[in-house]
Coordinates of C-alpha atoms in Angstrom, one line a residue:
Chain A
X236 CA -54.0 260.4 165.4
X237 CA -56.9 258.1 165.7
X238 CA -57.7 255.2 163.5
X239 CA -60.7 257.1 162.1
X240 CA -58.6 260.1 161.2
X241 CA -56.0 257.8 159.5
X242 CA -58.8 256.1 157.5
X243 CA -60.2 259.4 156.4
X244 CA -56.8 260.6 155.1
X245 CA -56.3 257.3 153.3
X246 CA -59.7 257.7 151.8
X247 CA -58.9 261.1 150.4
X248 CA -55.7 259.7 148.9
X249 CA -57.7 256.8 147.5
X250 CA -60.1 259.2 145.9
X251 CA -57.3 261.0 144.2
X252 CA -55.9 257.8 143.0
X253 CA -59.3 256.7 141.7
X254 CA -59.8 260.0 139.8
X255 CA -56.3 259.8 138.3
X256 CA -56.8 256.2 137.3
X257 CA -60.2 256.9 135.7
X258 CA -58.8 259.9 133.7
X259 CA -55.8 257.8 132.6
X260 CA -58.1 255.0 131.6
X261 CA -60.4 257.3 129.6
X262 CA -57.6 258.9 127.7
X263 CA -55.0 256.2 127.4
X264 CA -53.6 255.4 123.9
X265 CA -54.9 252.4 122.0
X266 CA -52.5 249.5 121.5
X267 CA -53.4 249.2 117.9
X268 CA -52.7 252.4 116.0
X269 CA -53.0 253.4 112.4
X270 CA -50.6 256.0 111.1
X271 CA -50.9 257.4 107.6
X272 CA -49.6 259.8 105.1
X273 CA -51.2 261.2 102.0
X274 CA -49.6 260.6 98.6
X275 CA -49.5 262.5 95.4
X276 CA -47.4 260.2 93.3
X277 CA -48.2 257.0 91.5
X278 CA -45.5 255.1 93.3
X279 CA -44.7 254.7 97.0
X280 CA -41.6 253.1 98.4
X281 CA -40.8 251.6 101.8
X282 CA -37.2 250.7 102.3
X283 CA -36.0 247.7 104.3
X284 CA -35.1 249.9 107.3
X285 CA -38.7 251.2 107.5
X286 CA -40.1 247.7 107.0
X287 CA -37.9 246.6 109.9
X288 CA -39.6 249.0 112.4
X289 CA -41.0 247.0 115.3
X290 CA -44.7 246.6 115.7
X291 CA -45.8 247.1 112.1
X292 CA -48.5 244.5 111.4
X293 CA -49.9 245.6 108.1
X294 CA -49.2 248.2 105.4
X295 CA -51.9 249.4 103.2
X296 CA -52.1 251.8 100.3
X297 CA -55.2 253.3 98.8
X298 CA -55.8 254.7 95.4
X299 CA -58.0 254.5 92.4
X300 CA -58.2 251.3 90.4
X301 CA -55.8 248.4 90.4
X302 CA -52.8 248.6 92.7
X303 CA -49.8 246.4 92.8
X304 CA -47.4 245.9 95.8
X305 CA -44.1 244.3 95.1
X306 CA -40.9 243.4 97.0
X307 CA -37.5 243.5 95.5
X308 CA -33.8 243.6 96.5
X309 CA -33.0 247.2 97.4
X310 CA -30.5 247.5 94.5
X311 CA -33.1 246.3 92.0
X312 CA -35.8 248.5 93.4
X313 CA -33.5 251.5 93.2
X314 CA -32.7 250.7 89.6
X315 CA -36.4 250.4 88.8
X316 CA -37.3 253.6 90.6
X317 CA -35.0 255.7 88.5
X318 CA -37.7 255.7 85.9
X319 CA -40.6 256.9 88.1
X320 CA -41.6 259.6 90.5
X321 CA -42.1 258.1 93.9
X322 CA -42.8 258.9 97.5
X323 CA -40.4 257.4 99.9
X324 CA -41.7 256.7 103.4
X325 CA -38.8 257.4 105.8
X326 CA -40.5 256.3 109.0
X327 CA -42.7 257.7 111.7
X328 CA -43.0 261.4 112.2
X329 CA -45.4 260.7 115.1
X330 CA -48.1 258.2 115.9
X331 CA -50.4 260.3 113.7
X332 CA -48.3 260.9 110.6
X333 CA -45.5 259.4 108.6
X334 CA -42.3 261.1 107.4
X335 CA -42.0 261.1 103.6
X336 CA -40.2 262.7 100.8
X337 CA -40.8 262.7 97.1
X338 CA -38.2 262.0 94.5
X339 CA -38.7 262.8 90.9
X340 CA -37.9 260.5 88.1
X341 CA -34.8 261.2 86.0
X342 CA -36.1 263.3 83.2
X343 CA -34.2 263.6 80.0
X344 CA -35.6 266.5 78.0
X345 CA -36.1 266.0 74.3
X346 CA -33.5 267.8 72.3
X347 CA -34.6 271.0 70.6
X348 CA -33.0 273.7 68.6
X349 CA -33.0 276.3 71.3
X350 CA -32.4 274.1 74.2
X351 CA -29.0 273.1 75.5
X352 CA -27.9 269.8 74.1
X353 CA -27.0 268.4 77.5
X354 CA -29.8 266.4 79.2
X355 CA -31.1 267.7 82.5
X356 CA -31.6 265.2 85.2
X357 CA -33.3 265.8 88.5
X358 CA -33.1 263.1 91.1
X359 CA -33.1 265.3 94.2
X360 CA -35.8 265.2 96.8
X361 CA -38.6 267.6 96.1
X362 CA -42.1 268.2 97.2
X363 CA -43.3 268.6 93.7
X364 CA -44.1 265.8 91.4
X365 CA -42.1 265.2 88.3
X366 CA -42.8 266.7 85.0
X367 CA -44.9 264.9 82.5
X368 CA -43.3 261.9 81.0
X369 CA -44.3 263.1 77.6
X370 CA -42.0 265.6 75.9
X371 CA -45.0 267.1 74.1
X372 CA -45.8 270.6 75.0
X373 CA -49.5 270.2 74.2
X374 CA -51.7 269.0 77.0
X375 CA -53.5 265.8 76.4
X376 CA -56.8 264.9 78.0
X377 CA -56.2 261.2 77.7
X378 CA -53.4 260.0 80.0
X379 CA -50.8 257.8 78.4
X380 CA -50.7 254.3 79.7
X381 CA -47.9 253.7 82.1
X382 CA -45.4 251.1 81.1
X383 CA -43.8 249.8 84.3
X384 CA -41.8 247.3 82.4
X385 CA -41.0 243.7 83.3
X386 CA -42.2 242.3 86.5
X387 CA -39.2 239.9 86.7
X388 CA -37.5 242.3 89.1
X389 CA -40.1 241.6 91.8
X390 CA -39.8 238.8 94.3
X391 CA -43.4 238.8 95.6
X392 CA -46.5 240.6 94.4
X393 CA -49.8 241.5 95.9
X394 CA -52.7 243.0 93.9
X395 CA -55.7 244.9 95.0
X396 CA -58.5 247.1 93.7
X397 CA -58.5 250.6 95.2
X398 CA -56.6 249.3 98.1
X399 CA -53.8 246.8 98.6
X400 CA -52.6 245.6 102.0
X401 CA -49.5 243.6 102.8
X402 CA -49.0 241.8 106.1
X403 CA -45.7 242.7 107.7
X404 CA -44.8 239.1 108.6
X405 CA -44.9 238.2 104.9
X406 CA -42.2 240.7 104.0
X407 CA -38.7 239.2 103.8
X408 CA -36.1 241.0 105.8
X409 CA -33.9 243.3 103.8
X410 CA -36.2 243.8 100.9
X411 CA -37.9 247.0 99.6
X412 CA -41.6 247.3 99.2
X413 CA -42.8 249.2 96.1
X414 CA -46.5 249.9 95.6
X415 CA -47.8 251.6 92.5
X416 CA -51.0 252.4 90.7
X417 CA -51.3 250.2 87.6
X418 CA -53.0 252.9 85.7
X419 CA -50.4 255.5 86.7
X420 CA -52.8 257.6 88.8
X421 CA -51.6 259.2 92.0
X422 CA -52.1 257.1 95.1
X423 CA -54.3 258.2 97.9
X424 CA -52.5 257.3 101.2
X425 CA -50.2 254.9 102.8
X426 CA -51.2 253.5 106.2
X427 CA -49.2 251.7 108.8
X428 CA -51.2 249.4 111.2
X429 CA -49.0 248.7 114.2
X430 CA -49.3 247.4 117.7
X431 CA -47.4 249.7 120.1
X432 CA -46.3 249.3 123.6
X433 CA -48.6 251.2 126.0
X434 CA -47.5 251.6 129.6
X435 CA -50.9 251.1 131.1
X436 CA -50.4 248.1 133.4
X437 CA -50.6 250.4 136.4
X438 CA -54.0 251.9 135.6
X439 CA -56.3 249.1 136.7
X440 CA -54.4 248.6 140.1
X441 CA -54.6 252.3 140.6
X442 CA -58.3 252.4 140.1
X443 CA -59.0 249.3 142.3
X444 CA -56.7 250.4 145.2
X445 CA -58.0 253.9 145.0
X446 CA -61.6 252.8 145.1
X447 CA -61.0 250.5 148.1
X448 CA -59.2 253.3 150.0
X449 CA -62.0 255.7 149.1
X450 CA -64.6 253.4 150.4
X451 CA -62.8 252.8 153.7
X452 CA -62.3 256.6 154.1
X453 CA -66.0 257.2 153.3
X454 CA -67.1 254.8 156.0
X455 CA -64.7 256.3 158.5
X456 CA -65.9 259.8 157.6
X457 CA -69.6 258.7 157.8
X458 CA -69.1 257.1 161.3
X459 CA -67.9 260.4 162.6
X460 CA -70.9 262.5 161.6
X461 CA -73.7 259.9 162.0
X462 CA -74.8 258.6 165.4
X463 CA -75.3 254.9 164.8
X464 CA -75.8 253.9 168.4
X465 CA -79.6 253.8 168.2
X466 CA -79.3 251.6 165.2
X467 CA -76.8 249.4 167.0
X468 CA -79.1 249.1 170.0
X469 CA -81.9 248.1 167.8
X470 CA -79.8 245.5 166.1
X471 CA -78.7 244.0 169.4
X472 CA -82.3 244.0 170.6
X473 CA -83.3 242.3 167.5
X474 CA -80.6 239.7 167.9
X475 CA -81.6 239.1 171.5
X476 CA -85.2 238.7 170.6
X477 CA -84.5 236.4 167.7
X478 CA -81.8 234.3 169.3
X479 CA -83.2 234.2 172.9
X480 CA -79.7 234.1 174.1
X481 CA -78.8 236.0 177.3
X482 CA -76.8 239.0 176.3
X483 CA -73.4 239.3 177.7
X484 CA -72.9 241.8 180.4
X485 CA -71.3 244.9 179.1
X486 CA -67.7 245.5 180.2
X487 CA -67.4 248.1 182.8
X488 CA -66.7 251.5 181.5
X489 CA -67.4 250.4 177.9
X490 CA -69.3 252.4 175.4
X491 CA -71.9 249.7 175.3
X492 CA -72.3 250.0 179.1
X493 CA -72.8 253.7 178.8
X494 CA -75.2 253.3 175.9
X495 CA -77.3 250.9 177.9
X496 CA -77.2 253.3 180.9
X497 CA -78.9 255.9 178.9
X498 CA -77.9 259.3 177.7
X499 CA -74.4 260.3 178.2
X500 CA -75.1 264.0 178.2
X501 CA -73.3 265.6 181.1
X502 CA -75.3 266.7 184.0
X503 CA -75.0 270.3 184.8
X504 CA -74.9 271.5 188.4
X505 CA -77.6 274.0 189.3
X506 CA -76.0 275.0 192.7
X507 CA -74.7 278.3 193.4
X508 CA -71.0 278.7 193.5
X509 CA -69.6 277.8 196.9
X510 CA -68.4 280.2 199.4
X511 CA -64.9 279.2 200.7
X512 CA -65.5 280.8 204.1
X513 CA -68.8 279.0 204.4
X514 CA -67.3 275.7 203.5
X515 CA -64.5 276.0 206.1
X516 CA -66.9 277.0 208.9
X517 CA -69.2 274.1 208.0
X518 CA -66.3 271.6 208.1
X519 CA -65.2 272.9 211.5
X520 CA -68.7 272.6 212.8
X521 CA -69.0 268.9 211.7
X522 CA -65.7 268.0 213.2
X523 CA -66.5 269.4 216.5
X524 CA -70.0 267.7 216.5
X525 CA -68.9 264.1 215.6
X526 CA -65.3 263.9 216.6
X527 CA -64.8 261.6 213.5
X528 CA -61.9 261.7 211.1
X529 CA -62.7 264.0 208.3
X530 CA -63.3 262.4 204.9
X531 CA -63.7 263.7 201.5
X532 CA -67.2 264.0 200.3
X533 CA -68.6 265.5 197.3
X534 CA -70.3 268.6 197.9
X535 CA -71.6 268.6 194.4
X536 CA -75.0 267.2 194.0
X537 CA -75.3 264.7 191.2
X538 CA -71.6 264.4 190.6
X539 CA -70.4 261.3 188.9
X540 CA -69.6 258.6 191.5
X541 CA -66.4 256.6 191.5
X542 CA -66.7 253.4 189.4
X543 CA -66.6 251.1 192.4
X544 CA -69.4 253.0 194.1
X545 CA -71.5 253.0 190.9
X546 CA -71.2 249.3 190.4
X547 CA -72.3 248.8 193.9
X548 CA -75.3 250.9 193.3
X549 CA -76.2 249.2 190.1
X550 CA -75.7 245.8 191.8
X551 CA -78.1 246.9 194.5
X552 CA -80.7 248.0 192.0
X553 CA -80.4 244.6 190.3
Chain B
X28 CA -57.4 270.3 140.9
X29 CA -53.9 271.3 140.2
X30 CA -52.6 268.2 141.8
X31 CA -55.1 266.1 139.9
X32 CA -54.1 267.6 136.6
X33 CA -50.5 267.1 137.3
X34 CA -51.1 263.5 138.3
X35 CA -53.1 262.9 135.1
X36 CA -50.6 264.6 132.9
X37 CA -47.8 262.5 134.4
X38 CA -49.9 259.4 133.9
X39 CA -50.6 260.1 130.3
X40 CA -47.0 260.9 129.6
X41 CA -46.1 257.6 131.0
X42 CA -48.6 255.9 128.8
X43 CA -47.6 257.2 125.4
X44 CA -44.5 255.5 124.1
X45 CA -42.6 257.3 121.3
X46 CA -42.9 255.7 117.9
X47 CA -40.0 253.6 116.8
X48 CA -37.3 255.2 114.8
X49 CA -35.3 253.8 111.9
X50 CA -32.0 252.5 113.0
X51 CA -30.2 250.1 110.7
X52 CA -31.0 248.4 107.4
X53 CA -31.3 244.7 107.7
X54 CA -29.3 242.7 105.2
X55 CA -31.1 240.8 102.4
X56 CA -31.3 237.1 103.3
X57 CA -31.5 236.0 99.7
X58 CA -28.7 237.5 97.6
X59 CA -29.7 236.0 94.3
X60 CA -31.4 238.2 91.8
X61 CA -34.2 235.7 91.4
X62 CA -35.8 233.5 94.0
X63 CA -36.8 230.0 92.9
X64 CA -40.5 231.0 92.6
X65 CA -39.8 233.8 90.1
X66 CA -37.2 231.6 88.3
X67 CA -39.8 228.9 87.8
X68 CA -42.3 231.6 86.7
X69 CA -39.9 232.8 84.0
X70 CA -39.3 229.2 82.8
X71 CA -43.0 228.6 82.7
X72 CA -43.7 231.8 80.8
X73 CA -40.9 231.0 78.3
X74 CA -42.2 227.6 77.5
X75 CA -45.8 228.9 77.3
X76 CA -44.6 231.3 74.7
X77 CA -42.7 228.5 72.9
X78 CA -45.6 226.2 73.0
X79 CA -47.9 228.8 71.5
X80 CA -45.5 229.6 68.7
X81 CA -44.7 225.9 68.1
X82 CA -48.4 225.1 67.8
X83 CA -48.8 227.5 64.9
X84 CA -45.3 227.4 63.6
X85 CA -45.2 231.2 63.7
X86 CA -42.0 232.8 64.8
X87 CA -43.8 236.1 65.2
X88 CA -45.3 234.7 68.4
X89 CA -41.8 234.4 69.9
X90 CA -42.0 237.6 71.8
X91 CA -41.4 238.7 75.3
X92 CA -39.6 235.6 76.4
X93 CA -37.7 234.2 73.4
X94 CA -35.4 236.6 71.6
X95 CA -32.0 236.7 69.9
X96 CA -30.3 233.5 68.7
X97 CA -33.0 231.4 70.3
X98 CA -35.7 233.0 68.3
X99 CA -33.6 232.8 65.1
X100 CA -32.9 229.1 65.6
X101 CA -36.5 228.3 66.4
X102 CA -37.7 230.3 63.4
X103 CA -35.4 228.3 61.2
X104 CA -36.8 225.1 62.6
X105 CA -40.4 226.3 61.9
X106 CA -39.3 226.9 58.3
X107 CA -38.0 223.4 58.0
X108 CA -41.0 221.8 59.5
X109 CA -43.4 223.8 57.4
X110 CA -41.7 222.7 54.2
X111 CA -40.5 219.2 55.0
X112 CA -43.3 216.8 55.9
X113 CA -41.1 214.4 57.7
X114 CA -39.2 217.0 59.7
X115 CA -40.0 217.4 63.4
X116 CA -39.3 220.2 65.8
X117 CA -36.5 219.8 68.2
X118 CA -38.0 218.8 71.5
X119 CA -37.2 221.3 74.3
X120 CA -38.2 220.0 77.7
X121 CA -39.7 222.4 80.1
X122 CA -38.9 220.3 83.1
X123 CA -35.7 221.5 84.7
X124 CA -33.3 219.6 86.9
X125 CA -31.4 222.7 88.0
X126 CA -31.8 226.5 87.6
X127 CA -28.8 228.7 88.1
X128 CA -29.4 232.4 88.9
X129 CA -27.1 235.3 89.1
X130 CA -26.6 237.6 92.1
X131 CA -25.5 240.5 90.0
X132 CA -26.4 244.0 91.0
X133 CA -26.1 245.3 87.5
X134 CA -27.4 244.4 84.0
X135 CA -27.3 242.4 81.8
X136 CA -28.0 239.4 84.1
X137 CA -28.4 235.8 83.2
X138 CA -30.2 232.7 84.3
X139 CA -29.3 229.2 83.2
X140 CA -31.1 225.9 83.5
X141 CA -30.5 222.3 82.8
X142 CA -33.5 220.2 81.7
X143 CA -34.3 216.6 82.1
X144 CA -33.2 214.6 79.0
X145 CA -35.7 214.9 76.2
X146 CA -35.6 211.2 75.7
X147 CA -33.4 208.2 76.4
X148 CA -31.2 208.9 73.4
X149 CA -30.6 212.5 74.0
X150 CA -28.7 214.4 76.7
X151 CA -30.2 217.2 78.8
X152 CA -30.4 220.7 77.4
X153 CA -28.7 223.7 78.9
X154 CA -30.8 226.9 78.5
X155 CA -29.6 230.5 78.8
X156 CA -31.8 233.5 79.6
X157 CA -30.6 237.1 79.6
X158 CA -32.2 240.2 81.1
X159 CA -30.8 243.3 79.4
X160 CA -32.1 245.9 81.9
X161 CA -34.4 246.2 84.9
X162 CA -37.2 247.1 82.5
X163 CA -36.8 244.0 80.4
X164 CA -37.9 240.4 80.8
X165 CA -35.5 237.5 81.1
X166 CA -35.4 236.3 77.5
X167 CA -34.3 232.9 76.3
X168 CA -31.3 233.5 74.2
X169 CA -30.0 230.0 73.4
X170 CA -29.9 226.4 74.3
X171 CA -27.5 223.5 73.7
X172 CA -27.5 219.8 74.4
X173 CA -24.9 218.6 76.9
X174 CA -21.9 216.9 75.6
X175 CA -22.2 213.1 76.2
X176 CA -20.3 212.2 79.3
X177 CA -19.8 215.8 80.4
X178 CA -20.7 217.0 83.9
X179 CA -21.7 220.5 84.8
X180 CA -19.8 221.9 87.7
X181 CA -21.5 222.5 91.0
X182 CA -23.2 225.9 91.1
X183 CA -24.3 228.1 94.0
X184 CA -28.0 227.7 94.9
X185 CA -30.9 230.1 94.4
X186 CA -30.4 231.8 97.7
X187 CA -26.9 233.1 97.2
X188 CA -26.9 233.0 93.5
X189 CA -23.8 232.7 91.3
X190 CA -21.6 235.7 90.8
X191 CA -21.4 237.0 87.3
X192 CA -17.7 237.2 86.4
X193 CA -16.1 239.5 83.9
X194 CA -14.6 237.9 80.8
X195 CA -11.2 239.0 82.1
X196 CA -11.6 237.4 85.5
X197 CA -8.2 236.5 86.9
X198 CA -9.4 234.1 89.6
X199 CA -9.3 231.3 87.1
X200 CA -6.5 230.3 84.8
X201 CA -7.0 230.7 81.9
X202 CA -9.4 233.6 82.2
X203 CA -12.8 233.0 80.6
X204 CA -11.9 235.3 77.7
X205 CA -8.6 233.5 77.1
X206 CA -10.3 230.1 77.4
X207 CA -13.0 231.0 75.0
X208 CA -10.7 232.6 72.5
X209 CA -8.3 229.6 72.7
X210 CA -11.2 227.2 72.1
X211 CA -12.5 229.1 69.1
X212 CA -9.0 229.2 67.7
X213 CA -8.8 225.5 68.2
X214 CA -12.1 225.2 66.3
X215 CA -10.6 227.3 63.5
X216 CA -7.4 225.3 63.3
X217 CA -8.9 221.9 63.5
X218 CA -8.1 218.7 65.3
X219 CA -4.4 219.0 64.4
X220 CA -4.1 222.3 66.3
X221 CA -1.6 222.6 69.2
X222 CA -4.5 223.9 71.2
X223 CA -6.2 220.5 71.1
X224 CA -4.2 219.5 74.2
X225 CA -5.4 222.5 76.1
X226 CA -9.0 221.4 76.2
X227 CA -10.7 218.2 77.1
X228 CA -12.1 216.3 74.2
X229 CA -15.6 217.0 73.2
X230 CA -18.0 215.7 70.6
X231 CA -19.0 219.1 69.4
X232 CA -15.5 219.9 68.1
X233 CA -15.1 216.4 66.9
X234 CA -18.3 216.5 64.8
X235 CA -17.4 220.0 63.5
X236 CA -14.0 218.7 62.4
X237 CA -15.4 215.6 60.8
X238 CA -17.9 217.6 58.8
X239 CA -15.3 220.0 57.8
X240 CA -13.0 217.2 56.5
X241 CA -15.8 215.6 54.6
X242 CA -17.2 218.8 53.1
X243 CA -13.7 220.1 52.3
X244 CA -12.9 216.9 50.5
X245 CA -16.2 217.1 48.6
X246 CA -15.6 220.7 47.6
X247 CA -12.1 219.9 46.6
X248 CA -13.3 217.1 44.4
X249 CA -15.8 219.5 42.7
X250 CA -13.1 222.1 42.1
X251 CA -14.3 224.3 44.9
X252 CA -13.5 225.0 48.5
X253 CA -14.9 224.8 51.9
X254 CA -14.1 227.4 54.5
X255 CA -15.3 227.7 58.1
X256 CA -15.4 231.0 59.9
X257 CA -15.8 231.0 63.7
X258 CA -16.8 234.3 65.4
X259 CA -17.5 234.9 69.0
X260 CA -20.1 237.3 70.3
X261 CA -18.3 238.7 73.3
X262 CA -21.0 241.2 74.1
X263 CA -23.4 238.4 74.7
X264 CA -21.0 236.1 76.3
X265 CA -21.6 235.7 80.1
X266 CA -19.7 234.0 82.9
X267 CA -21.0 232.5 86.1
X268 CA -18.8 231.5 89.0
X269 CA -19.0 227.9 90.1
X270 CA -19.2 226.7 93.7
X271 CA -15.6 225.6 93.7
X272 CA -14.1 228.8 92.3
X273 CA -14.2 227.9 88.6
X274 CA -16.1 229.6 85.8
X275 CA -18.9 228.6 83.5
X276 CA -18.8 230.5 80.2
X277 CA -21.9 230.8 78.1
X278 CA -20.7 231.8 74.6
X279 CA -22.8 232.4 71.5
X280 CA -20.7 231.5 68.5
X281 CA -21.5 232.3 65.0
X282 CA -20.0 229.9 62.4
X283 CA -20.3 230.4 58.7
X284 CA -19.4 227.6 56.4
X285 CA -18.8 228.5 52.8
X286 CA -19.1 225.7 50.3
X287 CA -18.3 226.3 46.6
X288 CA -17.9 224.2 43.5
X289 CA -16.6 224.9 40.1
X290 CA -18.2 223.9 36.8
X291 CA -21.2 222.4 38.5
X292 CA -24.4 223.4 40.3
X293 CA -24.6 223.2 44.0
X294 CA -27.6 221.4 45.4
X295 CA -28.6 221.6 49.0
X296 CA -30.0 218.4 50.2
X297 CA -32.8 217.4 52.6
X298 CA -34.1 219.6 55.3
X299 CA -31.5 222.3 54.6
X300 CA -33.2 223.3 51.4
X301 CA -36.0 224.9 53.4
X302 CA -33.5 227.4 54.7
X303 CA -32.1 228.6 51.4
X304 CA -32.7 232.2 50.7
X305 CA -32.5 232.6 47.0
X306 CA -31.2 230.5 44.2
X307 CA -27.9 228.7 44.7
X308 CA -25.6 228.1 41.8
X309 CA -22.0 227.4 42.7
X310 CA -21.5 228.8 46.2
X311 CA -23.5 228.7 49.4
X312 CA -22.8 230.0 52.9
X313 CA -24.3 228.2 55.8
X314 CA -24.8 230.3 58.9
X315 CA -24.9 228.6 62.3
X316 CA -25.9 230.2 65.6
X317 CA -24.3 228.0 68.2
X318 CA -24.2 228.1 71.9
X319 CA -21.1 226.8 73.6
X320 CA -20.9 226.3 77.4
X321 CA -17.3 226.0 78.5
X322 CA -16.3 225.1 81.9
X323 CA -13.0 226.5 83.3
X324 CA -12.1 224.6 86.4
X325 CA -10.7 226.3 89.5
X326 CA -6.9 226.5 89.4
X327 CA -6.4 224.0 92.3
X328 CA -7.9 221.1 90.3
X329 CA -5.3 221.3 87.5
X330 CA -8.0 220.2 85.0
X331 CA -8.4 221.3 81.4
X332 CA -11.2 223.6 80.3
X333 CA -14.0 221.5 78.8
X334 CA -17.0 222.1 76.7
X335 CA -20.0 220.7 78.7
X336 CA -22.7 221.7 76.3
X337 CA -22.8 222.9 72.7
X338 CA -25.1 222.7 69.7
X339 CA -24.7 223.5 66.0
X340 CA -27.9 225.3 64.9
X341 CA -28.2 226.0 61.2
X342 CA -30.3 229.2 60.7
X343 CA -29.8 230.2 57.0
X344 CA -28.2 229.2 53.8
X345 CA -27.4 232.1 51.5
X346 CA -26.2 231.8 47.9
X347 CA -23.3 233.9 46.8

């Protein structure tokens, strides 16, 4: 396998590497990712285990009107949450969505004559929001103001209008984050902004190495299909004319020597094919006429002389 | 193309790391129910409320942060200052030397604080706040000046918080309940009680006994009688553990002192007249809402329980 062939193969492999690298570069995942979940409760809860997930830089919740984000000891948050319907964020479902569940508040129905005297409590996970806080059976167009009670249970509080964001580094380990709509309206969404580990350190080297190999292969391939010798001769002539230096003599048998000697197209013999009997008779006749030792002589006109003989001829010409 | 697609798919698969999953719940660093910032905020809100009510002398403004005995005592002081020109409100400093918080997981919870001395002649004041439920504010429920010469035991800081002990806590001897009941019995029996040797001397009991002796003698001279009734409020009595394994008991105590005369008309003197509800003839009952802070040392110290803060707050005088 020649060097040129090896270079061409390397070029093909380089081209594949380059294409793969470019595809990976164009489609690779961003380091900074936003993951969200829609909410249909006035309260959203993120436990200490969720807040401890690595990479979370910021948590934001959207909604209408004033929003409040608070941290508390988990036991305190759990006690507070018994009175409200809330969405619990359980972690990542994927990089595009969060895993959540909704827990309804403990509802104690108002006693009535027909109803059972025992209160009914629902604190199981459900996809449906809790029943109205009001025991009244008549719908009301004006929502009742929500009384979230004392704020003494909260350790830290952040407030926002339509959106509240909390930086992950400002959350104390082991605490629960509770975010609610001050007006009691359902929240819009909860968003995690995180920086994730993307294994893309190999893409740039792949592109650069692939490109280099592809270029080498392209040159090797081009040199096989394009006759650059006239161009080389012109360059050498230009160099001689510009520098005035005496060009070195080409090495015997080198390509440069052959190039300088002219066309390398093979010469084709125009003689008729030889007759063996005729050749033998002619040889015998010469031997008898000269009495010299026979020697080998080319019977082919225009055949390539031996290198030594050819040098002698060229030297004579010079 | 197949090879290319496979290479690209592998490349992309290698790029996309899976999202992290929830593993374990980290422990809370601060175990206390309140951090120092929130505790200071509660103190600030409380004294803002007090300041607003003090300015107008209106007990109706004592909402949200001042409730229970504290509101009743302050309301009585407003009555006195509104009717007696020379009377002044008791000074309640809002600058705290120490704040003690609970690390309880249940309710009610308490917070206590020790102020700086109101002036050079007065001792620091111990305040007590109570939070009844998660939905309620911490409310100031009482205060009492420290007993001269008394020292509060060392208490856990605001990171760990103090453990709220049950009244029947057996880690101290006597238990908080036994110590309190014994002390109240000592107050009922007087200085000559056998229980006197079970408690360190304190000026609160001494003043109570001195007043009792004086008033009893006066009533006796007038053909009447003087009777003190001492009642604990166990539901609103709370206990915090101290750093050394002892207990600090915060006990509201209701004392009623009945004074009667025979063949004469009883006259209530000075500032107390402003607290009389109705017309007094021969008998009046004074009602006090006191706060007693009793320290029960850890067993290894072999020390007597001692009252470290207490105050006698007159709230009403009712004729009978």
